[in-house]
Coordinates of C-alpha atoms in Angstrom, one line a residue:
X1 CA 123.8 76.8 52.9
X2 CA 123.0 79.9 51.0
X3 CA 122.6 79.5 47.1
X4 CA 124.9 82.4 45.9
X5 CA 126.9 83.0 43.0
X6 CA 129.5 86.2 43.0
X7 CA 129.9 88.2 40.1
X8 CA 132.7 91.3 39.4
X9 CA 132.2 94.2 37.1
X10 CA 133.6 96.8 36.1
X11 CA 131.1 99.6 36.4
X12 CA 131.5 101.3 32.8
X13 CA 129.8 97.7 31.5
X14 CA 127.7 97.2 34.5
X15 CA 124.5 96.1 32.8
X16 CA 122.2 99.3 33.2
X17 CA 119.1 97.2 34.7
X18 CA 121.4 95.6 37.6
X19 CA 122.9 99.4 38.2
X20 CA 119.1 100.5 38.8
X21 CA 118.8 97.3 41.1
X22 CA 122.0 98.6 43.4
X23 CA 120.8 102.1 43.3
X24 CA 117.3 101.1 44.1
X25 CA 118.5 99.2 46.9
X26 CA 121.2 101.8 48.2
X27 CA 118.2 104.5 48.1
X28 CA 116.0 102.3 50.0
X29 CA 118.6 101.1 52.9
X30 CA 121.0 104.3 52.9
X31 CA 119.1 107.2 51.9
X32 CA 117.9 108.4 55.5
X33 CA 121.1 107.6 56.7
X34 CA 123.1 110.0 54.7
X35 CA 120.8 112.9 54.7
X36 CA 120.7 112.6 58.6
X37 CA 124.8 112.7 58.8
X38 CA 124.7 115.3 56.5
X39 CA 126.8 113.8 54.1
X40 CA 123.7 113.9 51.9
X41 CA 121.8 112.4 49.3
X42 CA 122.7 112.8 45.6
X43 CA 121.1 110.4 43.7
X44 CA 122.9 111.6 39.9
X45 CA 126.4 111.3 42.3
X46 CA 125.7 107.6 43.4
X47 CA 124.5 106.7 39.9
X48 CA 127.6 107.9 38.6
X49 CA 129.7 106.3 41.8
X50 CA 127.9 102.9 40.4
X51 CA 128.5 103.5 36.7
X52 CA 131.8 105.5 36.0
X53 CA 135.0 103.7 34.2
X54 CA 137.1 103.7 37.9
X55 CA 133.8 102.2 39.7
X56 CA 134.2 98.4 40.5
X57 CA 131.2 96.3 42.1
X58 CA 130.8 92.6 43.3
X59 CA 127.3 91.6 43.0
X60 CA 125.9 88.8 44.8
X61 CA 123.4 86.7 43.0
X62 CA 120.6 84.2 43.5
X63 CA 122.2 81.0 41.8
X64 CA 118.0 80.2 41.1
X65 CA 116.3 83.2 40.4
X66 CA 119.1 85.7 39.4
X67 CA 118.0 88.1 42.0
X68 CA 120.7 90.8 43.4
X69 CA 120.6 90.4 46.7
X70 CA 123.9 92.3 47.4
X71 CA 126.3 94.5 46.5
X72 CA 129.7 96.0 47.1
X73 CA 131.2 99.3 45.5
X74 CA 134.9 100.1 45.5
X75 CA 137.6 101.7 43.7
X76 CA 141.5 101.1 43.7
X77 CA 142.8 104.2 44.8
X78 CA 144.2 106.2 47.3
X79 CA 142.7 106.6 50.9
X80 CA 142.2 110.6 50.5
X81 CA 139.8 109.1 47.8
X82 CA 137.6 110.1 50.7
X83 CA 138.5 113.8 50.6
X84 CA 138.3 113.8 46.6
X85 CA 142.4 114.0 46.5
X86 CA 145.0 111.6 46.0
X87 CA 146.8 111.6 49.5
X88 CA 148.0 108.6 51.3
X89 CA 148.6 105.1 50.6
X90 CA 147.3 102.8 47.9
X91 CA 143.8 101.2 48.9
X92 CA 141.0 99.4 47.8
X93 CA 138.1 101.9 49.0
X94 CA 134.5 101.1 49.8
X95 CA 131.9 103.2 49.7
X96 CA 129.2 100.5 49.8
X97 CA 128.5 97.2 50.7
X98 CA 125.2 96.5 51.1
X99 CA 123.2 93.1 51.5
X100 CA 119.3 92.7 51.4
X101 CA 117.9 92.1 55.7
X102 CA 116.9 88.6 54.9
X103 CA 120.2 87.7 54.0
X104 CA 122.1 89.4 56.5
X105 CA 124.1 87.7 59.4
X106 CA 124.3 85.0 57.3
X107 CA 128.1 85.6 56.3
X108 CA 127.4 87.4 53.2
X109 CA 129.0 90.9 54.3
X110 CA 131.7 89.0 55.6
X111 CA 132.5 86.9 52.7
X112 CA 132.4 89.9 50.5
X113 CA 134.6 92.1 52.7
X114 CA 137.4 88.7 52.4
X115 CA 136.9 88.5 49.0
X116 CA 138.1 92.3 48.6
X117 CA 140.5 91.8 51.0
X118 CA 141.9 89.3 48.8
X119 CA 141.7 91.5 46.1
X120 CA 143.7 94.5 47.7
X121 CA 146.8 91.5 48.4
X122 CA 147.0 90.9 44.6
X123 CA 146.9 93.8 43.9
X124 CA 149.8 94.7 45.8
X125 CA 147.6 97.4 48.2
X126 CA 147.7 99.1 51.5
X127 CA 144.8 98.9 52.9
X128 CA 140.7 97.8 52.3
X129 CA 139.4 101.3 53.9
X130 CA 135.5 101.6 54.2
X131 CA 133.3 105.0 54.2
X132 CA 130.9 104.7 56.6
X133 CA 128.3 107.6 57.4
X134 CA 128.3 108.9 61.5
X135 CA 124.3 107.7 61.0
X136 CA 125.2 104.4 60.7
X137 CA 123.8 101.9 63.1
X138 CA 125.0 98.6 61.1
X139 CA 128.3 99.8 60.1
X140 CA 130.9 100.3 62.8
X141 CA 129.8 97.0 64.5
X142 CA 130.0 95.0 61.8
X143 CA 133.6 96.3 60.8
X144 CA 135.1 96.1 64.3
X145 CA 134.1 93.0 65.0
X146 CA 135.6 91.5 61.8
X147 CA 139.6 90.8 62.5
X148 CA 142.2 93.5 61.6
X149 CA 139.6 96.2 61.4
X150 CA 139.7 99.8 63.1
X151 CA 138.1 103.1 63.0
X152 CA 140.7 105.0 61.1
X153 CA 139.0 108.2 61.0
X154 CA 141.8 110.1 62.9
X155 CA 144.0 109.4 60.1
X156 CA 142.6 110.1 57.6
X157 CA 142.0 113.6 59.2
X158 CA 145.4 114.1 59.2
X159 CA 145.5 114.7 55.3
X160 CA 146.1 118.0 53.8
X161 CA 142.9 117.8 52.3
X162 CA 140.8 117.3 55.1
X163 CA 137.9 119.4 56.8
X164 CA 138.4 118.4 60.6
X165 CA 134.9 120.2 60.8
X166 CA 132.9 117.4 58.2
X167 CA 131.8 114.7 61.0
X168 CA 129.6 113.6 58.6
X169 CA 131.5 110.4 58.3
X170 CA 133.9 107.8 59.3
X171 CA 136.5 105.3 57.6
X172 CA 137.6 101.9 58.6
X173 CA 140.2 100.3 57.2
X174 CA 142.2 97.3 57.1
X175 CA 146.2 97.0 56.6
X176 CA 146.7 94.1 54.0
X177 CA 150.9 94.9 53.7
X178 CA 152.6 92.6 55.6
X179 CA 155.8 95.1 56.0
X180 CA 153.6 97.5 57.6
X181 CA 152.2 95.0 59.7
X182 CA 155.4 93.8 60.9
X183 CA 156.7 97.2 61.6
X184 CA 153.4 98.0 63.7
X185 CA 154.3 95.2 65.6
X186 CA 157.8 96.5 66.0
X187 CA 157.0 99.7 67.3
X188 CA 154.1 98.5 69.5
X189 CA 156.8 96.0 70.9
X190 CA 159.4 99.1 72.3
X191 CA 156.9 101.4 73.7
X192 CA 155.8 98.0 75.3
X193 CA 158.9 98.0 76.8
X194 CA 159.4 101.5 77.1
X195 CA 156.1 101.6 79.4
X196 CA 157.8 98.9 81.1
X197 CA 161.0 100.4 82.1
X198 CA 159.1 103.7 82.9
X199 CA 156.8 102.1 85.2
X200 CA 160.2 100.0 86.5
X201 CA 162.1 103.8 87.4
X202 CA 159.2 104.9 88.9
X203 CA 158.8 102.1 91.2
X204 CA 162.5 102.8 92.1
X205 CA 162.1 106.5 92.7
X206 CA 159.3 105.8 94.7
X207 CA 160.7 103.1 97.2
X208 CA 162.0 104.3 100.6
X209 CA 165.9 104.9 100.3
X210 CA 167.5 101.8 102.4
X211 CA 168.5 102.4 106.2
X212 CA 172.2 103.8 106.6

């Protein structure tokens, strides 16, 4: 098994040398793929996404070695955090999560995305919702094929602060509430039924009337 050891920080005392290791590495893997969506490239903005007081990262670590090979970046917020406004339910929001190719499909994205999953449930959250840039090859497919995860780009749209004309991007997110689970469920039950009994009425409309 993999040697790893996961460590949280806040990323106001984010030690400065492991903050140039997560931007080196987010320039190196992400850097083409946000210019080419157009979301672009600020390298002063992701430092300061990395570093500010409402920044929090996991870091995952060579247990020998100490090496970074991985990193997550979140805030707890609100999922307009992706329009810059504080619209819509409470989330834990990812902008990155990003783990070195030789240790990829090797359950380390995975295991981080639980371990903020488990996060957002203590913390009494909505949703883990995850930006992810319309370049991305790696993204959507690793998200969708992890359980409870969906493109949720059409809601977020839906927000009074959103610019239905930026497809530079896309969010996925994950309902952790168990209420709004349970009334998902609820409603996809009746207009179960509801298709039911329509297709049921049209059946009946449709049979030949019975001979006098």
């Amino acid at each position: 098994g993999l040697d790893l050891e996961i460590e949280f920080h806040s990323g106001k005392k984010l030690n400065r040398a492991d903050a140039k290791v997560c931007l080196a590495m987010c320039r190196e893997e992400l850097q083409e793929e946000y210019e080419v969506s157009g979301y672009g490239w600020d390298e002063e903005d992701k430092w300061g996404e990395l570093t500010s007081s409402e920044s929090r990262l996991l870091l995952f670590r060579e247990a020998v070695g100490r090496r970074i090979v991985g990193y997550a970046s979140f805030r707890l917020t609100l999922q307009g955090e992706c329009w810059n406004c504080m619209e819509g339910s409470p989330c834990l929001f990812v902008y990155d999560l990003l783990v070195l190719p030789e240790y990829r499909r090797k359950g380390v994205g995975k295991q981080a995305l639980l371990t903020l999953e488990m996060a957002a449930r203590k913390a009494r959250l909505a949703y883990v919702c995850a930006l992810v840039t319309s370049a991305s090859a790696l993204g959507p497919p690793f998200l969708s094929a992890i359980k409870g995860w969906r493109d949720d780009t059409a809601a977020v749209l839906q927000m009074d602060a959103a610019d239905p004309d930026d497809d530079s991007f896309r969010v996925y997110a994950k309902c952790v509430d168990t209420s709004i689970l349970q009334a998902e469920q609820q409603s996809q039950s009746v207009q179960a039924y509801a298709r039911q009994l329509a297709a049921q009425l049209a059946a009946a409309s449709a049979a030949p009337p019975p001979p006098p």
